[in-house]
Short mmCIF file of C-alpha atoms in Angstrom, two decimals:
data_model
loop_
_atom_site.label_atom_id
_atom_site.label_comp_id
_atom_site.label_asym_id
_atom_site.label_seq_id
_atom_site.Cartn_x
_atom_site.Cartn_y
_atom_site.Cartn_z
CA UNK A 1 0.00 0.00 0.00
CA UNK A 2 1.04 3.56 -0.40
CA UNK A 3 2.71 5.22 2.60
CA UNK A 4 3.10 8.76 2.93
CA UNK A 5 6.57 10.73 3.13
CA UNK A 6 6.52 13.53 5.84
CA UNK A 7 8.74 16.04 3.87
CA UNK A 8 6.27 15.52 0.85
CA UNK A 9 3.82 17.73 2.63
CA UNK A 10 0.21 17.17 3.51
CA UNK A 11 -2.09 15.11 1.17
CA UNK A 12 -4.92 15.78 -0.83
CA UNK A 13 -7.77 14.01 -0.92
CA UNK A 14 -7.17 12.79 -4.93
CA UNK A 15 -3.91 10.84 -3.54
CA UNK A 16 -5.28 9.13 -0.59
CA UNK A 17 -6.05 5.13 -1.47
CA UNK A 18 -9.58 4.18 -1.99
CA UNK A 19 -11.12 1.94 0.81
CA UNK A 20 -10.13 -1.79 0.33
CA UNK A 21 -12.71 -4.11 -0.20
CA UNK A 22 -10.92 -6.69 1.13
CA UNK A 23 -9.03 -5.77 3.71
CA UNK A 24 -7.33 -7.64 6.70
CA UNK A 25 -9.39 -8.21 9.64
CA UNK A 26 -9.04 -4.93 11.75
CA UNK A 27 -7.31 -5.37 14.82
CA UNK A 28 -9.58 -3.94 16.88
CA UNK A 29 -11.83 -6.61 15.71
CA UNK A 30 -9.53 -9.39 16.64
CA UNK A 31 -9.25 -8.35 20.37
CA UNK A 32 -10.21 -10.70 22.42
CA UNK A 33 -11.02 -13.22 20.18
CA UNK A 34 -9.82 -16.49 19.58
CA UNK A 35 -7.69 -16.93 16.30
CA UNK A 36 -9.72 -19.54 14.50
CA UNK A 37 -12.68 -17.41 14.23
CA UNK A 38 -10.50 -15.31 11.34
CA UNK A 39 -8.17 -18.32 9.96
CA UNK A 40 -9.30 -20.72 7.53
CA UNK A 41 -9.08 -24.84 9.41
CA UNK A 42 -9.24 -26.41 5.87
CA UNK A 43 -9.12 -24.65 2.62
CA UNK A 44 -8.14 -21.01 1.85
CA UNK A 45 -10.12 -18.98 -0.92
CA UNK A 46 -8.09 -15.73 -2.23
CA UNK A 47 -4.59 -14.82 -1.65
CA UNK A 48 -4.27 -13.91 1.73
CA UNK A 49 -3.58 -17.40 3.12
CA UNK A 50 -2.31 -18.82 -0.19
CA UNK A 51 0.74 -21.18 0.22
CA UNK A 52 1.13 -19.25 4.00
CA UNK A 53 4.42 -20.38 5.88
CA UNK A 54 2.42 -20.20 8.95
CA UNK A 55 -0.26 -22.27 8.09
CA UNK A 56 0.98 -25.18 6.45
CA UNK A 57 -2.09 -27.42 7.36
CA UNK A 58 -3.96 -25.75 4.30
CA UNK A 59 -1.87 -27.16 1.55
CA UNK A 60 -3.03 -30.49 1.40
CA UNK A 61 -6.49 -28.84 -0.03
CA UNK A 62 -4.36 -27.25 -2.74
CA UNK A 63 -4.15 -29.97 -4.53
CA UNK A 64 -7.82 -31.09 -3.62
CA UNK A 65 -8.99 -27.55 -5.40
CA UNK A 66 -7.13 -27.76 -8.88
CA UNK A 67 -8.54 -31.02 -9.02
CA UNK A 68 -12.51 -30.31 -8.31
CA UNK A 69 -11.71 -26.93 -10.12
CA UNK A 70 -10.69 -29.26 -13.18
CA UNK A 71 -13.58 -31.55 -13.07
CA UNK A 72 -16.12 -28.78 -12.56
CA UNK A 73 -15.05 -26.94 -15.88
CA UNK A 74 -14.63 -29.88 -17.46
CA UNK A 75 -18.28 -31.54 -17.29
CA UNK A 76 -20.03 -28.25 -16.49
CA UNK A 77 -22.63 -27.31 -19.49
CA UNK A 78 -20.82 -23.97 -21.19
CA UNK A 79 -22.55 -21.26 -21.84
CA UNK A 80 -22.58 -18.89 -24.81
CA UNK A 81 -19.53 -19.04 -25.86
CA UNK A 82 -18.96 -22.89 -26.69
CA UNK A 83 -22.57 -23.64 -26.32
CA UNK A 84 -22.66 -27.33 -27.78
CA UNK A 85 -19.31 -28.40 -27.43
CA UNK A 86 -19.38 -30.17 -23.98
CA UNK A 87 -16.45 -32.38 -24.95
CA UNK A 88 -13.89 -29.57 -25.00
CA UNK A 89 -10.94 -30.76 -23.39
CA UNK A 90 -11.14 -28.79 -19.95
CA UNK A 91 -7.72 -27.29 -20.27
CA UNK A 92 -9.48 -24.84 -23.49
CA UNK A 93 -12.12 -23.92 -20.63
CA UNK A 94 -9.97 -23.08 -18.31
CA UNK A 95 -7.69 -20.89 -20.94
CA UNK A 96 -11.41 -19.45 -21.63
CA UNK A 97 -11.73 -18.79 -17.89
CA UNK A 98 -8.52 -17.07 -17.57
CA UNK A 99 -9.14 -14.88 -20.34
CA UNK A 100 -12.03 -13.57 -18.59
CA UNK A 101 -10.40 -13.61 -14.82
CA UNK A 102 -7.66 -11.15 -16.72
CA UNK A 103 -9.54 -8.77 -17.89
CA UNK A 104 -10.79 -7.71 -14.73
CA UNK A 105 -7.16 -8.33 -12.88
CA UNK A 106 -5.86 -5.12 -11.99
CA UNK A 107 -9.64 -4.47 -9.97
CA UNK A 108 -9.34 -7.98 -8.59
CA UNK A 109 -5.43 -6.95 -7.10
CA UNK A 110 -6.98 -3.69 -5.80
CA UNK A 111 -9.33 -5.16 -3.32
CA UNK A 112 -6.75 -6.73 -1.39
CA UNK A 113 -4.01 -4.66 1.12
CA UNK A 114 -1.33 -6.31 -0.32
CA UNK A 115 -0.62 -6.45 -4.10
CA UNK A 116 2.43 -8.57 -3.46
CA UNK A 117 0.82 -12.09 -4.65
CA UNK A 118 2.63 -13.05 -7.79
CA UNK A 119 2.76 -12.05 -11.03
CA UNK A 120 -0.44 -11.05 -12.93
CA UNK A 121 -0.50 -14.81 -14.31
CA UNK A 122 -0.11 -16.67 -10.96
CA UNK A 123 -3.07 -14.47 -9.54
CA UNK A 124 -5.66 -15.41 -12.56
CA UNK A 125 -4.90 -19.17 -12.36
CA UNK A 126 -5.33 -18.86 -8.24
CA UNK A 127 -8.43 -16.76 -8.83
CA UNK A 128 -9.96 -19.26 -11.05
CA UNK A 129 -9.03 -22.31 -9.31
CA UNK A 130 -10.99 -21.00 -5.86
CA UNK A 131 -13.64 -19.17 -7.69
CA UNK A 132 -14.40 -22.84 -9.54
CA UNK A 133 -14.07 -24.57 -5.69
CA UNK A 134 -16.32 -22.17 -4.30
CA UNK A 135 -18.82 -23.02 -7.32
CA UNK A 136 -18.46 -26.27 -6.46
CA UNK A 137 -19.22 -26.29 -2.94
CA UNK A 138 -22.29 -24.09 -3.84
CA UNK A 139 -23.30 -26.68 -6.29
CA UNK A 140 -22.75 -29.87 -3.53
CA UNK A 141 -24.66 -27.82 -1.39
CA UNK A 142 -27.80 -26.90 -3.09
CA UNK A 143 -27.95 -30.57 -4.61
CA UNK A 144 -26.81 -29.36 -8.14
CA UNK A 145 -23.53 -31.00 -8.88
CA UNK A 146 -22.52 -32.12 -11.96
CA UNK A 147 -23.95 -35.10 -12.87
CA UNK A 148 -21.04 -38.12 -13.15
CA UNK A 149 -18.70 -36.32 -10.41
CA UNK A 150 -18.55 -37.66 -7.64
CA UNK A 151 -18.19 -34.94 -4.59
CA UNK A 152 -18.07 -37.24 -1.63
CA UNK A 153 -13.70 -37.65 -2.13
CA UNK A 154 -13.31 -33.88 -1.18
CA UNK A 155 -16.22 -32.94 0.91
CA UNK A 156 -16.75 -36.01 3.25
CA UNK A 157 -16.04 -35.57 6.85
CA UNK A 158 -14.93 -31.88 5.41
CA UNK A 159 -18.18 -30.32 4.58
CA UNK A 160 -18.59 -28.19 7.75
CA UNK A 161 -15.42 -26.88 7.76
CA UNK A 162 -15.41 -25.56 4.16
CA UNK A 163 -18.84 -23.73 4.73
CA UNK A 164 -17.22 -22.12 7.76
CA UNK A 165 -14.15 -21.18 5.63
CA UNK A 166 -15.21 -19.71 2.64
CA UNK A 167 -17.52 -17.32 4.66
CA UNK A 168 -14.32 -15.72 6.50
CA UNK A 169 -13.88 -12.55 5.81
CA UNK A 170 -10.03 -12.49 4.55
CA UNK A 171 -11.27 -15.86 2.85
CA UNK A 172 -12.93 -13.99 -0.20
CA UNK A 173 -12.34 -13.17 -3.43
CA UNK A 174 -14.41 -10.28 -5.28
CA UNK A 175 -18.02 -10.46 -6.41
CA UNK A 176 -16.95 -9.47 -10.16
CA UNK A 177 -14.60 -12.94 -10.40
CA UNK A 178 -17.26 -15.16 -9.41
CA UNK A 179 -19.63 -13.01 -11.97
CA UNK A 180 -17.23 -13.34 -14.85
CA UNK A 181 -16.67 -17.10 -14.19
CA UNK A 182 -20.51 -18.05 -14.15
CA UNK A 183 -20.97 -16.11 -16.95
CA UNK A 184 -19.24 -19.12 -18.73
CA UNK A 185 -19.85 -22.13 -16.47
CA UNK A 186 -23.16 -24.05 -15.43
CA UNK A 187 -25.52 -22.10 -13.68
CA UNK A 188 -24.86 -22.32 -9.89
CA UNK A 189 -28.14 -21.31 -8.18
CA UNK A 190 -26.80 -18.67 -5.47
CA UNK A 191 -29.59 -17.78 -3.86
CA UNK A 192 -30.72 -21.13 -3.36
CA UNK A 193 -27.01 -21.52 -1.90
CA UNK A 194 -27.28 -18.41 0.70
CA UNK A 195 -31.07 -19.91 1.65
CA UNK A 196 -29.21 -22.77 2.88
CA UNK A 197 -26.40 -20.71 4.92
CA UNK A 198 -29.07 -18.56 6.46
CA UNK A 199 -30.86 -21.83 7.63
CA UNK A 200 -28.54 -22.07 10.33
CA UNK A 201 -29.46 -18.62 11.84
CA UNK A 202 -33.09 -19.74 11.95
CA UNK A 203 -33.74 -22.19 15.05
CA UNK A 204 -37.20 -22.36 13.99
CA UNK A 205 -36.39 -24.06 10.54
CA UNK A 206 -35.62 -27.71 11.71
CA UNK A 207 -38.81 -27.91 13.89
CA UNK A 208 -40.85 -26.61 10.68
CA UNK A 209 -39.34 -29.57 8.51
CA UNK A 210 -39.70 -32.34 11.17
CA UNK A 211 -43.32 -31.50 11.95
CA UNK A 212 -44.36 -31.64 8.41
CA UNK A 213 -44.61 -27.74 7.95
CA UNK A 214 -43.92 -26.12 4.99
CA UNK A 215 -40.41 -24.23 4.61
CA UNK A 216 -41.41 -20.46 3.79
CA UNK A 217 -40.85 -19.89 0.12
CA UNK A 218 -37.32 -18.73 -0.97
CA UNK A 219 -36.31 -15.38 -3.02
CA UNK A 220 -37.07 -14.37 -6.63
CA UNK A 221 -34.08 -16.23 -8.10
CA UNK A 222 -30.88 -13.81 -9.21
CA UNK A 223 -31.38 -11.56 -5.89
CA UNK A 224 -28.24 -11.34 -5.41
CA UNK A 225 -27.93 -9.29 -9.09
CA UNK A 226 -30.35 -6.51 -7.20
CA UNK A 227 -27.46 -6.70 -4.41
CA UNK A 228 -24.41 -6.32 -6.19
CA UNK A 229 -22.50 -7.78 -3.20
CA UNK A 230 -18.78 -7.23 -3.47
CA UNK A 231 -17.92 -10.93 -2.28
CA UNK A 232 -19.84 -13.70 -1.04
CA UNK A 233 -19.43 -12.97 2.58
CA UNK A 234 -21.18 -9.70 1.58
CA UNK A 235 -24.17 -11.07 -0.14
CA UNK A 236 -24.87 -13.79 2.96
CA UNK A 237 -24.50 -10.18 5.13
CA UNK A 238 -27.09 -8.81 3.27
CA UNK A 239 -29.54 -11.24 2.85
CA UNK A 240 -29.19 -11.57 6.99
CA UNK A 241 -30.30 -8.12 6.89
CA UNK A 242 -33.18 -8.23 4.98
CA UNK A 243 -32.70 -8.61 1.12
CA UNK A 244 -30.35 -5.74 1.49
CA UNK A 245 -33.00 -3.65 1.18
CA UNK A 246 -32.44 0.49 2.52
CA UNK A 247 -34.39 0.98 5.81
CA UNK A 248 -35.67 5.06 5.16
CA UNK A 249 -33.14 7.73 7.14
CA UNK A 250 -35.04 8.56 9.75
CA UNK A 251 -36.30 12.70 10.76
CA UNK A 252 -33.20 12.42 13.49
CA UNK A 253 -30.85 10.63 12.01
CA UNK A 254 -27.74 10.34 14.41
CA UNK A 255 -24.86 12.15 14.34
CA UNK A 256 -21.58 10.90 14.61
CA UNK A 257 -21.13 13.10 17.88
CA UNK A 258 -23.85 11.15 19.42
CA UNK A 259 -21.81 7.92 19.09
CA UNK A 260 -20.18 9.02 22.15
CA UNK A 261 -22.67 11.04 24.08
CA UNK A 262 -23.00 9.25 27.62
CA UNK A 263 -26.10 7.32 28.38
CA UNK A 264 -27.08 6.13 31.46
CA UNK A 265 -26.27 2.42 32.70
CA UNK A 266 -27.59 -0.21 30.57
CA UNK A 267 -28.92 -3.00 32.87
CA UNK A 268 -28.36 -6.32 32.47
CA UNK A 269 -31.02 -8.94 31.41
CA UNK A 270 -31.92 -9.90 35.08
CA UNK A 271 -32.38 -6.46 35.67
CA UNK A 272 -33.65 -4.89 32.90
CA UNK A 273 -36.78 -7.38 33.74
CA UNK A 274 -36.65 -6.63 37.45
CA UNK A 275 -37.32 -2.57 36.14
CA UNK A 276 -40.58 -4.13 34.13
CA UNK A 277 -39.22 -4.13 31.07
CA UNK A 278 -39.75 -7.66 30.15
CA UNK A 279 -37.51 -9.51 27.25
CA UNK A 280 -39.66 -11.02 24.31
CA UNK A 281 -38.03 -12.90 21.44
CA UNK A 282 -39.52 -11.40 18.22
CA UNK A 283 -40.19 -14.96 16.44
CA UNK A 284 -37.63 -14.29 13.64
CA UNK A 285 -33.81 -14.57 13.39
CA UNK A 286 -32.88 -10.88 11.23
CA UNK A 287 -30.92 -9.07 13.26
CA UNK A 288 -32.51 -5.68 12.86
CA UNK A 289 -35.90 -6.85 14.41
CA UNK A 290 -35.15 -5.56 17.51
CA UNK A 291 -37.94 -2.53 18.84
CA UNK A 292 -38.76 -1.26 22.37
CA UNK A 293 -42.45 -1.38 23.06
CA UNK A 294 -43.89 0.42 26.13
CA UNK A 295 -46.71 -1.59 27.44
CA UNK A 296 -50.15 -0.86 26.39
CA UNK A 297 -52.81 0.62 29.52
CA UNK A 298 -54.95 -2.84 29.74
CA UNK A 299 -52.08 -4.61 29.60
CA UNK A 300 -50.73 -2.20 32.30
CA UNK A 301 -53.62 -3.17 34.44
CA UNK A 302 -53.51 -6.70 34.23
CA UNK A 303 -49.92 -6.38 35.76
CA UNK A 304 -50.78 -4.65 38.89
CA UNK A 305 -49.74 -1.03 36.30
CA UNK A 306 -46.20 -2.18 37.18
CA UNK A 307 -45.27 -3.45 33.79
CA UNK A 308 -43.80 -0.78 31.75
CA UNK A 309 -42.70 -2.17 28.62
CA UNK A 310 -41.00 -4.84 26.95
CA UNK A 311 -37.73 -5.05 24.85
CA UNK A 312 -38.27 -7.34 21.76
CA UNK A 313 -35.15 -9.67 20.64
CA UNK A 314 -34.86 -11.76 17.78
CA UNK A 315 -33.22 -15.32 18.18
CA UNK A 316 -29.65 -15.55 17.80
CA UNK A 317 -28.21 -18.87 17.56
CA UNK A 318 -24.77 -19.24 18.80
CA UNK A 319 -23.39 -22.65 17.74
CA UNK A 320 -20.39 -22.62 15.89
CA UNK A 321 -20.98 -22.00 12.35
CA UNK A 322 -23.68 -18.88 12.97
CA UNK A 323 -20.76 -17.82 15.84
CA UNK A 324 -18.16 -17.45 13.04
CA UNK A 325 -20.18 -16.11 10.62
CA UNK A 326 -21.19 -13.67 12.74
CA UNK A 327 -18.30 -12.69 13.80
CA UNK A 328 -16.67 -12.20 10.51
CA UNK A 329 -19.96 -9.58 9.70
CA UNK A 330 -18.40 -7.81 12.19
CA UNK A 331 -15.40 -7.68 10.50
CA UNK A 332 -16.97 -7.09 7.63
CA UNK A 333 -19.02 -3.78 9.45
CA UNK A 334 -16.00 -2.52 10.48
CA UNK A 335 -14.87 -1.34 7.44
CA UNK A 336 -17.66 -0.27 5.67
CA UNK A 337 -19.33 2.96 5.72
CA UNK A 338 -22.98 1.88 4.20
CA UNK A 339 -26.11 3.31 5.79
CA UNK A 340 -27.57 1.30 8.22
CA UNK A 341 -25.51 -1.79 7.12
CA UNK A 342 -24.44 -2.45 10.75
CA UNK A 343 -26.93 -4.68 12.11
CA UNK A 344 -24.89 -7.73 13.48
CA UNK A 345 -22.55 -5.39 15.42
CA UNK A 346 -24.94 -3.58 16.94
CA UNK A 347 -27.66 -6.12 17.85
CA UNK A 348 -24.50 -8.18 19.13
CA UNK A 349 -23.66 -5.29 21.70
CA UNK A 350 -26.98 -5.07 22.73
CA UNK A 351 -26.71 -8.47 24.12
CA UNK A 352 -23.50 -8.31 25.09
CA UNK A 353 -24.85 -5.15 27.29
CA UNK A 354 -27.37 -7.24 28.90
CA UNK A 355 -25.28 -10.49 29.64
CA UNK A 356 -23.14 -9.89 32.79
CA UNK A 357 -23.19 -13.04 34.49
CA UNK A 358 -24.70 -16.54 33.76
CA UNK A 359 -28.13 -15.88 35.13
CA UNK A 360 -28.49 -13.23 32.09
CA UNK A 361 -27.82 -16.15 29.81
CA UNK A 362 -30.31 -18.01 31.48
CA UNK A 363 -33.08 -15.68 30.93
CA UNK A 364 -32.52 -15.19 27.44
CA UNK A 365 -32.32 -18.67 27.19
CA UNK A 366 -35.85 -18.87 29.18
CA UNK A 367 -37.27 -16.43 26.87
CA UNK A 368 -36.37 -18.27 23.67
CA UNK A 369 -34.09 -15.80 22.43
CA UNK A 370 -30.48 -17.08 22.42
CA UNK A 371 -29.40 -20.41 21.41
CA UNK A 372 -26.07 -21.01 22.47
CA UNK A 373 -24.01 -24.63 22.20
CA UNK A 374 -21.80 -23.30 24.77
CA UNK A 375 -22.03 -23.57 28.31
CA UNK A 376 -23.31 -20.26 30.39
CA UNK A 377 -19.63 -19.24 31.60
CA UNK A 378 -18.58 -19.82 28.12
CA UNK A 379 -21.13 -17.76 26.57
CA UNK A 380 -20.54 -14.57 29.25
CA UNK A 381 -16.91 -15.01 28.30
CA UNK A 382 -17.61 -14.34 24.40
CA UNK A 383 -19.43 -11.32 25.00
CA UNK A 384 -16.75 -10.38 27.65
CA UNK A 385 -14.37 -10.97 24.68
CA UNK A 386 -16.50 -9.30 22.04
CA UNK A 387 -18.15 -6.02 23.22
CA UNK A 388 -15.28 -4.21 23.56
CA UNK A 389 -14.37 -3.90 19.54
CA UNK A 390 -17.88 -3.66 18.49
CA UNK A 391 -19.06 -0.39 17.11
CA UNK A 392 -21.88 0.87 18.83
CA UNK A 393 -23.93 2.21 15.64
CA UNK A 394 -27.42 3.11 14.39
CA UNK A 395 -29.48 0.42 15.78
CA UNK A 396 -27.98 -0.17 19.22
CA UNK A 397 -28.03 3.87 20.46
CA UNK A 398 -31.57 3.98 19.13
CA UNK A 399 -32.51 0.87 21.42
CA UNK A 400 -30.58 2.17 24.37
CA UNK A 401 -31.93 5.30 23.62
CA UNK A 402 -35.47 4.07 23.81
CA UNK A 403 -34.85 1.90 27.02
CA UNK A 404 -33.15 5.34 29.01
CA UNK A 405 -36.75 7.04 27.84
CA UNK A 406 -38.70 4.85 28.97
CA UNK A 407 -37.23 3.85 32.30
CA UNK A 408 -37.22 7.55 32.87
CA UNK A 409 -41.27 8.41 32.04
CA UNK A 410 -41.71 5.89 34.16
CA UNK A 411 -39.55 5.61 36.83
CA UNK A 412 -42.08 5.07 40.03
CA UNK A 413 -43.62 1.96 38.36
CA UNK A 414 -40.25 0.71 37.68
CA UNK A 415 -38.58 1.29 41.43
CA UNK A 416 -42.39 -0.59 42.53
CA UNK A 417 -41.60 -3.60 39.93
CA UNK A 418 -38.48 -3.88 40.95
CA UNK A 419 -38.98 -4.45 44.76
CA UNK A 420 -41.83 -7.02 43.10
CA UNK A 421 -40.01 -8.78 41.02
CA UNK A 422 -36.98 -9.47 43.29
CA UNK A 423 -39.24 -10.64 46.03
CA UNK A 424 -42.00 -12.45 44.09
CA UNK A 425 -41.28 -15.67 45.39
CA UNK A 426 -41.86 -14.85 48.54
CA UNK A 427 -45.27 -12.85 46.91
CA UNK A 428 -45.75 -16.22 45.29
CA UNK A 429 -45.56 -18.82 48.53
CA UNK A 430 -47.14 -16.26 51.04
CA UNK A 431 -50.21 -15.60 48.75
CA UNK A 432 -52.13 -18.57 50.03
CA UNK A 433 -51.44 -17.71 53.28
CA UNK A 434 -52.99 -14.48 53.16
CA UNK A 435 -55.75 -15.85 51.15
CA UNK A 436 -56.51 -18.12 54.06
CA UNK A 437 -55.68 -15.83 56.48
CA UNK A 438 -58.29 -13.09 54.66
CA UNK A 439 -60.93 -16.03 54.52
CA UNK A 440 -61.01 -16.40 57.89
CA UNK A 441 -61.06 -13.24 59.47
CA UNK A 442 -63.81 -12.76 56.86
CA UNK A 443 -65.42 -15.94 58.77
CA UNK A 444 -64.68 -14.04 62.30
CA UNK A 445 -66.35 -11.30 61.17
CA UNK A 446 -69.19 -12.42 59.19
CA UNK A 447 -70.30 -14.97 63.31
CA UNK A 448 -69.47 -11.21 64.87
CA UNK A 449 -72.34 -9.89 62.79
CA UNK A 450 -74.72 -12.77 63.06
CA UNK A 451 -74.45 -12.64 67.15
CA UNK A 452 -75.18 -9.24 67.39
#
């Protein structure tokens, strides 16, 4: 990259470098996190951990990839340009496919932070070999694999791994390779391919197929064209937040001031519902379904008026493949500067500001709104090691914001609910007591009346 000389004088904006599109994970990012959340275990798609001295356990897959890369051009249907000529040695296709790759090289180089890979040759052959793998897996995955290859050599006892590597965020290569290649190969159906991947986010999905339930019917096919991701980890990102559609800038939009303005203390799940805010889980895994809902009067009454509100949660699953994923969107948020394209990092710190201990993680696991394969400890400890780097953007200040409001409007039903809440056990087991205890002085009274 370019660095600056002092003496040279100050810079103007014309000779600054663009924002990568692929950029290293930011270190603020990597924190407290554990390594293998950021490096590939398997296979490694795009330069960054090509042929790496330091992790040597990804070149048996080199090999793996020509191969399947080979195979997939070689029996894949051709489109336009040798339309009826299946038999084409696959050597021709892939000279076809690194005709194309080249064209678009020097954009390809300039997504990355360092253009230090090789000469322009060694990059088009290494950007067509994983572009063809990642086809492939997308094809194995969405049941659409060449007929007369046989996948299971490559991907058995593998599969899980690959799925978590090529959605890393240093593990990409950009949007326009994959585009150019599939304009030339067999159709790969994409979306059907990110339906799949966004399955795991939905806990709901697997009880919907066991009981017989229909799944809920998937895009218009070619979404991702209305997307125009800039890599695959991109398109999954925003499809997770809703079809990547623009929520409308809002009459206050905030200000980059207010990202540090001080708020007051955000309470922990235990004691967010011990103010009478209760937690609800919203029935739906997108991340930006989160709202604050003060409660309604009849509602208000039913609860003794000590209910104020509720804060609604979507599920978040936290086994390992969503975990990763996630945490590469992060990454991924970090260094981008789209509107409103920061969901996962800021519903993310919206837990992590209500789990402080393990009973937190308990009641969000009561409430049905996070899903976690690790054990309570564990899961504080990942927030513990994940709130810090987290940008606190858009969606989180509004929800804080929200929760400070209504606390405050209603602070005297909120010190009562508290005091109820901590002590409604006792409420609970003395309430037939006093019931009796009510019925009989009733009783007392009632023989007092009748002797008179």
């Amino acid at each position: 990259m370019y660095r600056h000389d002092p003496e040279a004088g100050l810079l103007y904006r014309e000779q600054m470098d663009r924002p990568l599109i692929i950029p290293k994970v930011p270190q603020s990012v990597r924190g407290g996190l554990e390594k293998r959340y950021f490096v590939p275990d398997v296979v490694s798609i795009g330069p960054y951990h090509h042929h790496s001295e330091e992790e040597k356990h990804l070149a048996e897959m080199e090999k793996v990839k020509e191969t399947v890369a080979h195979e997939f051009c070689q029996h894949s249907a051709l489109a336009v340009a040798v339309a009826g000529q299946a038999s084409e040695a696959a050597t021709t296709v892939v000279a076809r496919l690194m005709e194309a790759v080249t064209r678009i090289l020097p954009d390809a180089r300039g997504c990355y932070a360092d253009a230090r890979f090789g000469n322009d040759k060694q990059l088009a052959y290494m950007m067509v070999v994983d572009g063809c793998f990642l086809l492939a897996v997308m094809a194995v995955l969405t049941r659409s694999y060449p007929e007369g290859l046989d996948h299971w050599w490559w991907t058995h006892g593998r599969m899980l791994r690959i799925m978590k590597d090529i959605l890393l965020f240093e593990n990409q290569i950009p949007w326009i390779v994959l585009r150019a290649l599939m304009a030339l190969l067999q159709p790969v159906p994409v979306d059907a391919f990110v339906d799949r991947i966004l399955d795991y986010f939905d806990i709901g999905v697997h009880n919907r197929r066991s009981d017989g339930a229909q799944p809920p019917p998937s895009h218009p096919p070619l979404e991702w064209e209305r997307l125009n991701p800039v890599h695959l980890l991109d398109l999954v990102h925003q499809r997770h937040l809703g079809l990547g559609s623009r929520v409308p800038v809002p009459a206050d939009p905030i200000r980059y001031c207010d990202y540090a303005r001080p708020f007051a203390h955000f309470t922990s799940a235990v004691e967010l519902a011990e103010a009478g805010i209760h937690l609800h889980g919203s029935g739906t895994c997108r991340v930006t379904d989160v709202r604050v809902e003060p409660a309604m009067p009849a509602k208000a009454m039913f609860r003794l008026h000590l209910y104020i509100g509720r804060l609604v949660l979507p599920q978040l699953a936290l086994s390992w493949l969503p975990r990763c994923w996630l945490i590469n969107m992060v990454a991924l948020e970090c260094v981008t500067d789209r509107f409103n394209h920061s969901g996962v990092s800021s519903y993310l710190a919206i837990l992590g500001s209500l789990v402080r201990a393990e009973r937190d993680v308990e009641e969000l696991r009561s409430r049905r709104i996070l899903f976690s394969t690790m054990s309570d400890r564990r899961t504080v400890e990942f927030f513990e090691g994940l709130l810090d780097p987290l940008p606190r953007q858009d969606l989180y200040l509004r929800t804080l914001d929200d929760i400070v409001q209504l606390r405050a409007r209603r602070s005297t039903r909120s010190n009562i609910h508290t005091v109820y809440y901590r002590n409604r056990s006792i409420i609970f087991a003395a309430a037939p007591l006093l019931s009796l205890l009510v019925a009989i002085i009733g009783i007392a009274v009632t023989n007092s009346i009748k002797h008179k």
